PDB file of C-alpha atoms in Angstrom:
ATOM      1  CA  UNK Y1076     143.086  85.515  29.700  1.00  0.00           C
ATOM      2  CA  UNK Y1077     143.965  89.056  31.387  1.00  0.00           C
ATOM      3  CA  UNK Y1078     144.350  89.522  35.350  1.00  0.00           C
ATOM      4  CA  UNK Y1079     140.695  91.568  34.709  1.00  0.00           C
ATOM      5  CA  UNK Y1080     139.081  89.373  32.842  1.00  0.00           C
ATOM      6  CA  UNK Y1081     139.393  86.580  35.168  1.00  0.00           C
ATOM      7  CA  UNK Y1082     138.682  88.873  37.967  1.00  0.00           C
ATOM      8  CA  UNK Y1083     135.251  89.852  36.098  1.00  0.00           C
ATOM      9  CA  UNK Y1084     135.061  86.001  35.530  1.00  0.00           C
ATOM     10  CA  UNK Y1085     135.548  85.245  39.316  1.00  0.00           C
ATOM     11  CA  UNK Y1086     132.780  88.097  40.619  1.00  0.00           C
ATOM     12  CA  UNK Y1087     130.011  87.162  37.938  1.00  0.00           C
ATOM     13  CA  UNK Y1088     130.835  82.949  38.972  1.00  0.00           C
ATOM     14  CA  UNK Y1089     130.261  84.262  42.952  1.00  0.00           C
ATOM     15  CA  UNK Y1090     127.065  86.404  42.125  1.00  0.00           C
ATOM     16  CA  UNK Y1091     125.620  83.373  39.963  1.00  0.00           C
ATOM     17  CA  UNK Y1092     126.021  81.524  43.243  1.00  0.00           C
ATOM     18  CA  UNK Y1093     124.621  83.591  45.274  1.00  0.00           C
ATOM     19  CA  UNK Y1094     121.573  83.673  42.732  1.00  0.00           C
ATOM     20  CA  UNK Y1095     121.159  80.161  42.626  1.00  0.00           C
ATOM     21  CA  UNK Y1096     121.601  79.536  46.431  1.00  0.00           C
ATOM     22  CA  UNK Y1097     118.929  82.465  47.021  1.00  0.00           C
ATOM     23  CA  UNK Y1098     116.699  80.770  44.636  1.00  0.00           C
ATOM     24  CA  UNK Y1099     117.020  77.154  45.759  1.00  0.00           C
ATOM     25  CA  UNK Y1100     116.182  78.383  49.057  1.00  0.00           C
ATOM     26  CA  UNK Y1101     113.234  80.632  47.545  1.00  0.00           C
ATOM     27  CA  UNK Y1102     112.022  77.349  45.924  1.00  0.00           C
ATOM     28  CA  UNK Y1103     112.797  74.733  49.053  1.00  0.00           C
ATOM     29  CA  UNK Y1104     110.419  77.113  50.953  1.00  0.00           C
ATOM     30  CA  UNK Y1105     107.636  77.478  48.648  1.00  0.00           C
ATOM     31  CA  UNK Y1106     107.658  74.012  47.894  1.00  0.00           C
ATOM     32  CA  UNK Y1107     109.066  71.713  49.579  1.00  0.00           C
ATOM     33  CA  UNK Y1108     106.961  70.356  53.237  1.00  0.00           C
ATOM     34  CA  UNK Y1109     108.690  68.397  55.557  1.00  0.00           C
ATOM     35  CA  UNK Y1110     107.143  65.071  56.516  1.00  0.00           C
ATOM     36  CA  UNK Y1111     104.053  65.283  59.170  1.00  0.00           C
ATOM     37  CA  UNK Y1112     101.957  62.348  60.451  1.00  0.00           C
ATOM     38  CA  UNK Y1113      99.082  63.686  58.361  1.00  0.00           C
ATOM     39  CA  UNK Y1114     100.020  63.898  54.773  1.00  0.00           C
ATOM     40  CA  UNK Y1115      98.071  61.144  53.832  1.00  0.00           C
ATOM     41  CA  UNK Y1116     101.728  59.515  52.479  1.00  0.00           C
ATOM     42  CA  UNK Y1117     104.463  57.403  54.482  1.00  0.00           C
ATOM     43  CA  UNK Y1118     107.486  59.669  54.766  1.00  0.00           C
ATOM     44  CA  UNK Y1119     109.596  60.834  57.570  1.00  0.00           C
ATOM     45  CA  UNK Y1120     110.371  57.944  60.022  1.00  0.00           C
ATOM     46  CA  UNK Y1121     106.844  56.601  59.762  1.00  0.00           C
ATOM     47  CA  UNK Y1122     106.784  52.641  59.133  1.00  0.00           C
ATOM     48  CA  UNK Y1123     103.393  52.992  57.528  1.00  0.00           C
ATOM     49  CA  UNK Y1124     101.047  55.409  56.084  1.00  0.00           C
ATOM     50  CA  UNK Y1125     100.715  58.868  58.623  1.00  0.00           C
ATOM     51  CA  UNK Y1126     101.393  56.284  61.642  1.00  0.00           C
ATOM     52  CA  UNK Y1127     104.714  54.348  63.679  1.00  0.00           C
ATOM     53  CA  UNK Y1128     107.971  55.998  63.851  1.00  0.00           C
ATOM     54  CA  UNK Y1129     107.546  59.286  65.916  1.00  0.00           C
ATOM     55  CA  UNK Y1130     103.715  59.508  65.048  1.00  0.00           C
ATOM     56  CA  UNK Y1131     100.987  59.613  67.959  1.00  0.00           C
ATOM     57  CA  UNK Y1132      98.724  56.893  65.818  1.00  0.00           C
ATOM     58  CA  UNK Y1133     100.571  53.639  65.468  1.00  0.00           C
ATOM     59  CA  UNK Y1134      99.893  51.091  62.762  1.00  0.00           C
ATOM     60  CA  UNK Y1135      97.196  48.652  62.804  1.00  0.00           C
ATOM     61  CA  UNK Y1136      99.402  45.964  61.276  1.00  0.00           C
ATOM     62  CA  UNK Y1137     101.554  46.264  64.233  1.00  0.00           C
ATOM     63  CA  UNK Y1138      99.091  46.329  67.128  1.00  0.00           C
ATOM     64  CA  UNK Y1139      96.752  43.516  68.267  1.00  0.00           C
ATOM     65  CA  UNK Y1140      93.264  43.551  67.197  1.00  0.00           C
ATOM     66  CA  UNK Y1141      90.832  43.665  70.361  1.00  0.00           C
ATOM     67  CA  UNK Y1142      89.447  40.283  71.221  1.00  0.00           C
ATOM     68  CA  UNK Y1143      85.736  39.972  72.064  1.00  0.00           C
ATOM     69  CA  UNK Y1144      85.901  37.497  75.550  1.00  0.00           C
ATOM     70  CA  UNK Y1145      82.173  37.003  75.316  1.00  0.00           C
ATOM     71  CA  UNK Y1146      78.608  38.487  74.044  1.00  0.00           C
ATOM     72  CA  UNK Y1147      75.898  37.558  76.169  1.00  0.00           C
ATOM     73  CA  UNK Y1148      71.707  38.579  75.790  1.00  0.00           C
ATOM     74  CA  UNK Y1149      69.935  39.061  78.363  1.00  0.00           C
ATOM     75  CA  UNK Y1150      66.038  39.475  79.083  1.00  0.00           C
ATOM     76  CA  UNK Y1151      65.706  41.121  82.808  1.00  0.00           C
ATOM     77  CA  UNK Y1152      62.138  41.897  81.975  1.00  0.00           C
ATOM     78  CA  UNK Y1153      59.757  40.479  79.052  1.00  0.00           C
ATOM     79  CA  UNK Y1154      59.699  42.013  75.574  1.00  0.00           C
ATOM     80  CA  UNK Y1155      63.103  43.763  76.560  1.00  0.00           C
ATOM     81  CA  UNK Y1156      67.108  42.281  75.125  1.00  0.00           C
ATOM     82  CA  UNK Y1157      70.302  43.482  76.988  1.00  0.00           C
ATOM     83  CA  UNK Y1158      73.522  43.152  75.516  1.00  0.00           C
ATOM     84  CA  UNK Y1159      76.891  42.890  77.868  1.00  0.00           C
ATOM     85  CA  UNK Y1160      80.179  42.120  76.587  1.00  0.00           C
ATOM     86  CA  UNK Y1161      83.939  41.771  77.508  1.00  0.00           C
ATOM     87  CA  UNK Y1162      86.810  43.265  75.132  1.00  0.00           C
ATOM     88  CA  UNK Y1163      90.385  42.850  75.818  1.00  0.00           C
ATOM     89  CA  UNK Y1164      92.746  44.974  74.602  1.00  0.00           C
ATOM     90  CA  UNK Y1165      96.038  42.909  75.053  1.00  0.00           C
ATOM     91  CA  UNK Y1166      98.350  45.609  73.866  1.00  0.00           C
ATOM     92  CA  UNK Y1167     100.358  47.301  76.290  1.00  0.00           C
ATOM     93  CA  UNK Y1168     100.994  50.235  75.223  1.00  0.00           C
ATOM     94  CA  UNK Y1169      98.466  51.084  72.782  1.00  0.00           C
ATOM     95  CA  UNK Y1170      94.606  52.225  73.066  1.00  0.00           C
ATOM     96  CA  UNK Y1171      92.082  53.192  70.492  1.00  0.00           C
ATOM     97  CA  UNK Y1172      89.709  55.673  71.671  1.00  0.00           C
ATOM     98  CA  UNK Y1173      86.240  55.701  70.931  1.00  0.00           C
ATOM     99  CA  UNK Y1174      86.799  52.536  68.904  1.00  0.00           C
ATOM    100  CA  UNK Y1175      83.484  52.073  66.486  1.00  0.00           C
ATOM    101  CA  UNK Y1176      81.781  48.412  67.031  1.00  0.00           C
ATOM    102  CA  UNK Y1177      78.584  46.833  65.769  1.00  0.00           C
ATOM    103  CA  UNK Y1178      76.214  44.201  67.685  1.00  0.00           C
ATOM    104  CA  UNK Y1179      74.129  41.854  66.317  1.00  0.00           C
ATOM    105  CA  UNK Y1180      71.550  39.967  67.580  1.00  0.00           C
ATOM    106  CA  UNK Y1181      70.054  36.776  65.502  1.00  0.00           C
ATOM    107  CA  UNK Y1182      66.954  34.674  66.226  1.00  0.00           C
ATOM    108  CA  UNK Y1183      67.210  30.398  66.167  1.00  0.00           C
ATOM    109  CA  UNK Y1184      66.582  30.345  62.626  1.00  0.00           C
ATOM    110  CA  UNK Y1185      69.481  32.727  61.769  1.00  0.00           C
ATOM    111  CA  UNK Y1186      67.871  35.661  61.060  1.00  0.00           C
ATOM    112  CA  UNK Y1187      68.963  38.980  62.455  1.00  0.00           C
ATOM    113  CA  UNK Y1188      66.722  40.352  64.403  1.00  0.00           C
ATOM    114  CA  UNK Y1189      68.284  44.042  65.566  1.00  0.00           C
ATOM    115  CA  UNK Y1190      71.682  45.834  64.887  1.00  0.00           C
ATOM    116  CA  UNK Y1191      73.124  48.643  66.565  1.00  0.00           C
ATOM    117  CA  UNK Y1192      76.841  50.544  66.837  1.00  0.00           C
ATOM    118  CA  UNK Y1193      78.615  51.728  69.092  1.00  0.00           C
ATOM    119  CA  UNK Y1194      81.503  53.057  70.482  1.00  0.00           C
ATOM    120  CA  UNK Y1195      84.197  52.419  73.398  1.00  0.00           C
ATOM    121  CA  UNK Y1196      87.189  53.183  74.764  1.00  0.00           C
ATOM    122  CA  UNK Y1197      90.113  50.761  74.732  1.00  0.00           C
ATOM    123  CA  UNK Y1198      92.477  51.087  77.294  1.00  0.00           C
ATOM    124  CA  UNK Y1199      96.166  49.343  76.900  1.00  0.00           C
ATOM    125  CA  UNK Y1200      96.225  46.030  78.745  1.00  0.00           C
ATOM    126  CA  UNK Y1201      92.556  46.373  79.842  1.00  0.00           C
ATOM    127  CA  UNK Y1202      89.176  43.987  79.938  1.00  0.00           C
ATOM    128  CA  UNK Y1203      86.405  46.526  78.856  1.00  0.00           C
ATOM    129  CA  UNK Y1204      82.676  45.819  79.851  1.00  0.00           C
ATOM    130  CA  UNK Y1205      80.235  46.948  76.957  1.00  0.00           C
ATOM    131  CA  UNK Y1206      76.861  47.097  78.313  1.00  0.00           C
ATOM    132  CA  UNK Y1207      74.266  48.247  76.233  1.00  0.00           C
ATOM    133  CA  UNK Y1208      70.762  48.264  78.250  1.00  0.00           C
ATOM    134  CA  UNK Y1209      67.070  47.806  76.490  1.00  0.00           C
ATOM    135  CA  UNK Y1210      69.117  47.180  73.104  1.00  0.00           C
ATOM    136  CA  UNK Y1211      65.840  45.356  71.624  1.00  0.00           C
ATOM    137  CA  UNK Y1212      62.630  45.728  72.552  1.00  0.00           C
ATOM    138  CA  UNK Y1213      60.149  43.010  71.428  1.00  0.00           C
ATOM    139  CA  UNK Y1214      58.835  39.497  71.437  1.00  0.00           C
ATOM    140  CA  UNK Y1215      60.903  37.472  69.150  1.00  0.00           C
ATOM    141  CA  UNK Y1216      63.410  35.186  70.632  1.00  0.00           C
ATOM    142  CA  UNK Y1217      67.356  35.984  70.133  1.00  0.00           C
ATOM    143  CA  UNK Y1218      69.392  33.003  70.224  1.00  0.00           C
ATOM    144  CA  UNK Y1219      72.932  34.664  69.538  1.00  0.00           C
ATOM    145  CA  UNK Y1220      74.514  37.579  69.851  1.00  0.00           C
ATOM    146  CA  UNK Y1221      77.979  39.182  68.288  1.00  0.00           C
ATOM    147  CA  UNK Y1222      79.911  41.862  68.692  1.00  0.00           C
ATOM    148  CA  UNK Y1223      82.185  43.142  65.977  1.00  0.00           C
ATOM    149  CA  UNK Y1224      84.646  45.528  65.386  1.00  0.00           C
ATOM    150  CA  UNK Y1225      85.395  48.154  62.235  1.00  0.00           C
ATOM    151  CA  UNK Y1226      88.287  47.278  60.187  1.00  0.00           C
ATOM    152  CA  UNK Y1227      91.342  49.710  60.776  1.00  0.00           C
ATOM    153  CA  UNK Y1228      91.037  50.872  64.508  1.00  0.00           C
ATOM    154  CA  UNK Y1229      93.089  54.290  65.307  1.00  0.00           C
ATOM    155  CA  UNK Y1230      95.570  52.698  68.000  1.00  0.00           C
ATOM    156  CA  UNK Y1231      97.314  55.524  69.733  1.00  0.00           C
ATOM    157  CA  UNK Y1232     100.765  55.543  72.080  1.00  0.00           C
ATOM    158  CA  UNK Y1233      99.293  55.949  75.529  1.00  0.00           C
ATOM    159  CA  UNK Y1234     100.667  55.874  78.674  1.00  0.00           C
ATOM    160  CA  UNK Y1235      97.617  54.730  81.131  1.00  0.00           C
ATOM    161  CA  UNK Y1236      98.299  57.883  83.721  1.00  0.00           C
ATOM    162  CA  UNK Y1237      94.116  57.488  84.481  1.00  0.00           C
ATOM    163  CA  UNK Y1238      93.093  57.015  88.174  1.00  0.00           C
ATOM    164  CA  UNK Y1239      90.948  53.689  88.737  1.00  0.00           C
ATOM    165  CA  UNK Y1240      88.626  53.122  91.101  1.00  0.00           C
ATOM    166  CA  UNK Y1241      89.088  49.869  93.289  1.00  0.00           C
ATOM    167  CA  UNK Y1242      85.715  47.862  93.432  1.00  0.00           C
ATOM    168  CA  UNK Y1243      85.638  46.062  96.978  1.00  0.00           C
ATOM    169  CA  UNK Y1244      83.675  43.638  98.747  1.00  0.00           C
ATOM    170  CA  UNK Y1245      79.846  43.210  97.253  1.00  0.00           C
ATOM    171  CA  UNK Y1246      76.881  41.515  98.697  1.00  0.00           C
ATOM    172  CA  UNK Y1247      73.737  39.955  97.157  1.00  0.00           C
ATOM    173  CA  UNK Y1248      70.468  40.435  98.740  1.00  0.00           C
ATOM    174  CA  UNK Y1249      66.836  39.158  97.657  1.00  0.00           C
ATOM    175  CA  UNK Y1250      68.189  37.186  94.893  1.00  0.00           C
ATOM    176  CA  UNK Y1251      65.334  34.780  94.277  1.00  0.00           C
ATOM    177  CA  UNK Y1252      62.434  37.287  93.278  1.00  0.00           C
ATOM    178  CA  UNK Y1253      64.321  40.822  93.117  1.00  0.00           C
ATOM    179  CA  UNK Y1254      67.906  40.498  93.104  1.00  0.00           C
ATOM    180  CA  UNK Y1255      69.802  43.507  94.628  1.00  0.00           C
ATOM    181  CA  UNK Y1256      73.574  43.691  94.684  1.00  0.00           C
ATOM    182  CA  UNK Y1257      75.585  46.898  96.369  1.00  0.00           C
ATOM    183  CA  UNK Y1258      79.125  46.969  96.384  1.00  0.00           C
ATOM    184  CA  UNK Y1259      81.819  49.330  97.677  1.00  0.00           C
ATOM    185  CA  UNK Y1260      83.822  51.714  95.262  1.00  0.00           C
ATOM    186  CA  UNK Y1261      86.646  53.283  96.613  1.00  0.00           C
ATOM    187  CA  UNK Y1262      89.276  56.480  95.004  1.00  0.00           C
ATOM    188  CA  UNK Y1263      93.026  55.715  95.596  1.00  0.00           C
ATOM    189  CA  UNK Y1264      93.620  59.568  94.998  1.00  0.00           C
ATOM    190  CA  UNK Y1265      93.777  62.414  97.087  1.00  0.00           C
ATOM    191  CA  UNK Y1266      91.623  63.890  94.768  1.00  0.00           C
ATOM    192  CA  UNK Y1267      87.855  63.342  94.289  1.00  0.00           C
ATOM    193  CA  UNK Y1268      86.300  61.713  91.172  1.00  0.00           C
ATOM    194  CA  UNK Y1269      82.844  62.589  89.443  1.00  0.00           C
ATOM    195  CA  UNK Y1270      80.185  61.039  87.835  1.00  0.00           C
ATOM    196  CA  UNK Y1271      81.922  57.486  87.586  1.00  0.00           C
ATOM    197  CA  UNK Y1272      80.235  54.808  85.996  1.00  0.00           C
ATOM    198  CA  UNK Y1273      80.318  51.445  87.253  1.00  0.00           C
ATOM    199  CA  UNK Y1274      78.975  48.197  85.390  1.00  0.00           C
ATOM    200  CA  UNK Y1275      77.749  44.936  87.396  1.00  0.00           C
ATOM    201  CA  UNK Y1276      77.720  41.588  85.598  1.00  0.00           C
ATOM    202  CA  UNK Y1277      76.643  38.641  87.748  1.00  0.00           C
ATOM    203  CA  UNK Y1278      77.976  35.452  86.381  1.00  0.00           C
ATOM    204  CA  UNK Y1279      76.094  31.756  86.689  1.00  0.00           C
ATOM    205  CA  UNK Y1280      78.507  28.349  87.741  1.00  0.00           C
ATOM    206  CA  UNK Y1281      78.715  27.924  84.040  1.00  0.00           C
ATOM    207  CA  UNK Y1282      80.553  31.180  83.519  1.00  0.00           C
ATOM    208  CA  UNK Y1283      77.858  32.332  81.482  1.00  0.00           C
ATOM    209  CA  UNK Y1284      76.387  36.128  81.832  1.00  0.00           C
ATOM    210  CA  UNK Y1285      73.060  36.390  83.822  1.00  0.00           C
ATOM    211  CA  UNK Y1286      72.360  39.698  84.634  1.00  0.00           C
ATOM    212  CA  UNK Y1287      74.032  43.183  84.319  1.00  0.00           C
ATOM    213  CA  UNK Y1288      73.556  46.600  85.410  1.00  0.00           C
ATOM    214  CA  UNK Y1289      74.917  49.814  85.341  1.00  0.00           C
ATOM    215  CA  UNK Y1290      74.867  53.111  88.191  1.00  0.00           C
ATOM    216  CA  UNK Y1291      76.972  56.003  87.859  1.00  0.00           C
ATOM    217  CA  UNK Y1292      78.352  57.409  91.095  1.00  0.00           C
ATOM    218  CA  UNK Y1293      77.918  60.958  91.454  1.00  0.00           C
ATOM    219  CA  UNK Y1294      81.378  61.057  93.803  1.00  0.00           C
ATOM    220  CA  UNK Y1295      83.488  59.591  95.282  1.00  0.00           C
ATOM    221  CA  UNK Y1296      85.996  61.386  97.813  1.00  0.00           C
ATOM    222  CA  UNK Y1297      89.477  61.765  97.634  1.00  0.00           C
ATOM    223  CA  UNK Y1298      90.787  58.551  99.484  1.00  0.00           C
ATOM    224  CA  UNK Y1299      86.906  57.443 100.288  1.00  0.00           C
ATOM    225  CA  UNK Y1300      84.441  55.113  98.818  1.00  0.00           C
ATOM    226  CA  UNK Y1301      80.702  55.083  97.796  1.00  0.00           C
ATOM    227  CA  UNK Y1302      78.475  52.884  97.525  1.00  0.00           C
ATOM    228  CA  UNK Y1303      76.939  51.625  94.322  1.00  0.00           C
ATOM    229  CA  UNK Y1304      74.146  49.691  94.423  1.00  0.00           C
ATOM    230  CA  UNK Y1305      72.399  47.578  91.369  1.00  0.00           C
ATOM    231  CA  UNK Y1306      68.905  46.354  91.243  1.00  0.00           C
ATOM    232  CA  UNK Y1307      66.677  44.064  89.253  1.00  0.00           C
ATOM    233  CA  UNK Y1308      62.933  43.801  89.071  1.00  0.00           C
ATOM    234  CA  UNK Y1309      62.976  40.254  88.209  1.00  0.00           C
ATOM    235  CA  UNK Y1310      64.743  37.185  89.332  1.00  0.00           C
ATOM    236  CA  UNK Y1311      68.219  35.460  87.259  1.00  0.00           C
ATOM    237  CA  UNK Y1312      67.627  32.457  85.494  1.00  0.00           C
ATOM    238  CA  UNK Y1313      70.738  30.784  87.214  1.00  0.00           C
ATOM    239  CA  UNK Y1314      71.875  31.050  91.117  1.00  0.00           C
ATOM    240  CA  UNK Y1315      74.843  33.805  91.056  1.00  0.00           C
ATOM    241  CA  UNK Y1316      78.197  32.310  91.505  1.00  0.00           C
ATOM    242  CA  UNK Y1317      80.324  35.584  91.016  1.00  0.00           C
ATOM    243  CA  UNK Y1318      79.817  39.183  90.340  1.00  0.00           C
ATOM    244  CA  UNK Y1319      82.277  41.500  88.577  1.00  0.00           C
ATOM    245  CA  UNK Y1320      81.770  45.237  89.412  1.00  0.00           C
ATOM    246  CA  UNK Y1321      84.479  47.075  86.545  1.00  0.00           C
ATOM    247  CA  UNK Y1322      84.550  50.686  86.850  1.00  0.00           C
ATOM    248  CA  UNK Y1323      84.361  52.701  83.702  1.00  0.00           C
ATOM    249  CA  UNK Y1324      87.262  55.615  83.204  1.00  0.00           C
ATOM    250  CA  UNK Y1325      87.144  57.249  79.628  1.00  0.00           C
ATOM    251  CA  UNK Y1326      90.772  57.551  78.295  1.00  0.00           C
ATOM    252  CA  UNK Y1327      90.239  61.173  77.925  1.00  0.00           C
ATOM    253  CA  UNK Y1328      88.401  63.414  80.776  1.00  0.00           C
TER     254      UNK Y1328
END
């Protein structure tokens, strides 16, 4: 083969190069997508299905399912069912917001006799009241109540960077025919916090549930307190022998 013929040989070889390396990258970008936490397909670094890895959403499988403390019915006045509840979310770094949940309520002989859903917020590391007021109105006796939660909660990574109010010292007044129960609230931040709601759950010697309430303070200063204050028309069924007052902070403003 000639000097020219192998130069000829050596410039068409380059330019078919160049062709192919132009298309490939014609082709890579028409085509190809690089891995995202929502292509519906485990890819990337994820250890599951659009969640671990570097993903927001982390994988069920890998989290701990909330645990349901206690569901407790309550009748503060007759022909009327309130539900409260305790959920603990035991994982430390992970919350699922707006998680979905169901209650039930059943009658002695088994029979359901309401159903509602819900949602709530689950903090990381955090006990989470549920209070659901005048969930059943009616005569028929409820013997049990559950709550339950829908299969494959949305845990996210979240750093808890939410400010929580400090319930202080609370009081009980008039407890044998119209229990009353105030309670201070205070703000740790030198900035003031609206609209907070605040749940009340008075507790019997048994441990069991007897009453619950709910106010929502309208403010509370920057490095104050307010008052919130809880009232029932009726008396418990059961002396109180301790009072939890949780405030409630959504996990998004």
């Amino acid at each position: 083969m000639s000097w020219a013929s192998r130069r000829r040989l050596y410039i068409g070889g380059g330019v078919c190069a160049v062709l192919v390396a132009a298309l490939a990258i014609i082709l890579i970008a028409t085509f190809y997508k690089a891995p995202t936490c929502v292509d519906s397909k485990q890819d990337g670094d994820e250890t599951g299905v659009d969640c671990g890895g570097s993903c927001t959403t982390l994988c069920t499988v890998d989290e701990n399912a909330p645990t349901v403390d206690f569901v407790r019915q309550l009748s503060p006045a007759p022909g009327r069912t309130d539900v409260i509840a305790y959920v603990t979310n035991s994982n430390p770094d992970a919350a699922a917001e707006a998680a979905p949940f169901t209650i039930s309520l059943y009658g002695p002989d088994g029979i359901l006799v309401a159903s509602k859903q819900g949602t709530t917020d689950l903090p990381p590391g955090t006990v989470v009241p549920v209070y659901v007021p005048d969930f059943f109105s009616g005569n028929q006796q409820v013997a049990r109540a559950f709550l339950s939660f829908d299969n494959g909660l949305r845990w996210l990574r979240y750093a808890d960077t939410r400010v929580i109010p400090k319930a202080g010292s609370y009081s009980v007044a008039n407890e044998a025919v119209a229990p009353r129960i105030t309670a201070t609230v205070s703000n740790p931040s030198p900035s003031p916090l609206y609209n907070v709601k605040v749940i009340a759950t008075a507790f019997g010697a048994d441990g069991n549930a007897i009453g619950a309430s709910q106010t929502v303070l309208p403010a509370i200063p920057a490095n104050g307190e307010s008052m919130a204050t809880f009232t029932w028309n009726a008396p418990f069924a059961a002396p109180i022998a301790r009072v939890d007052i949780l405030p409630v902070i959504p996990l998004s403003p």
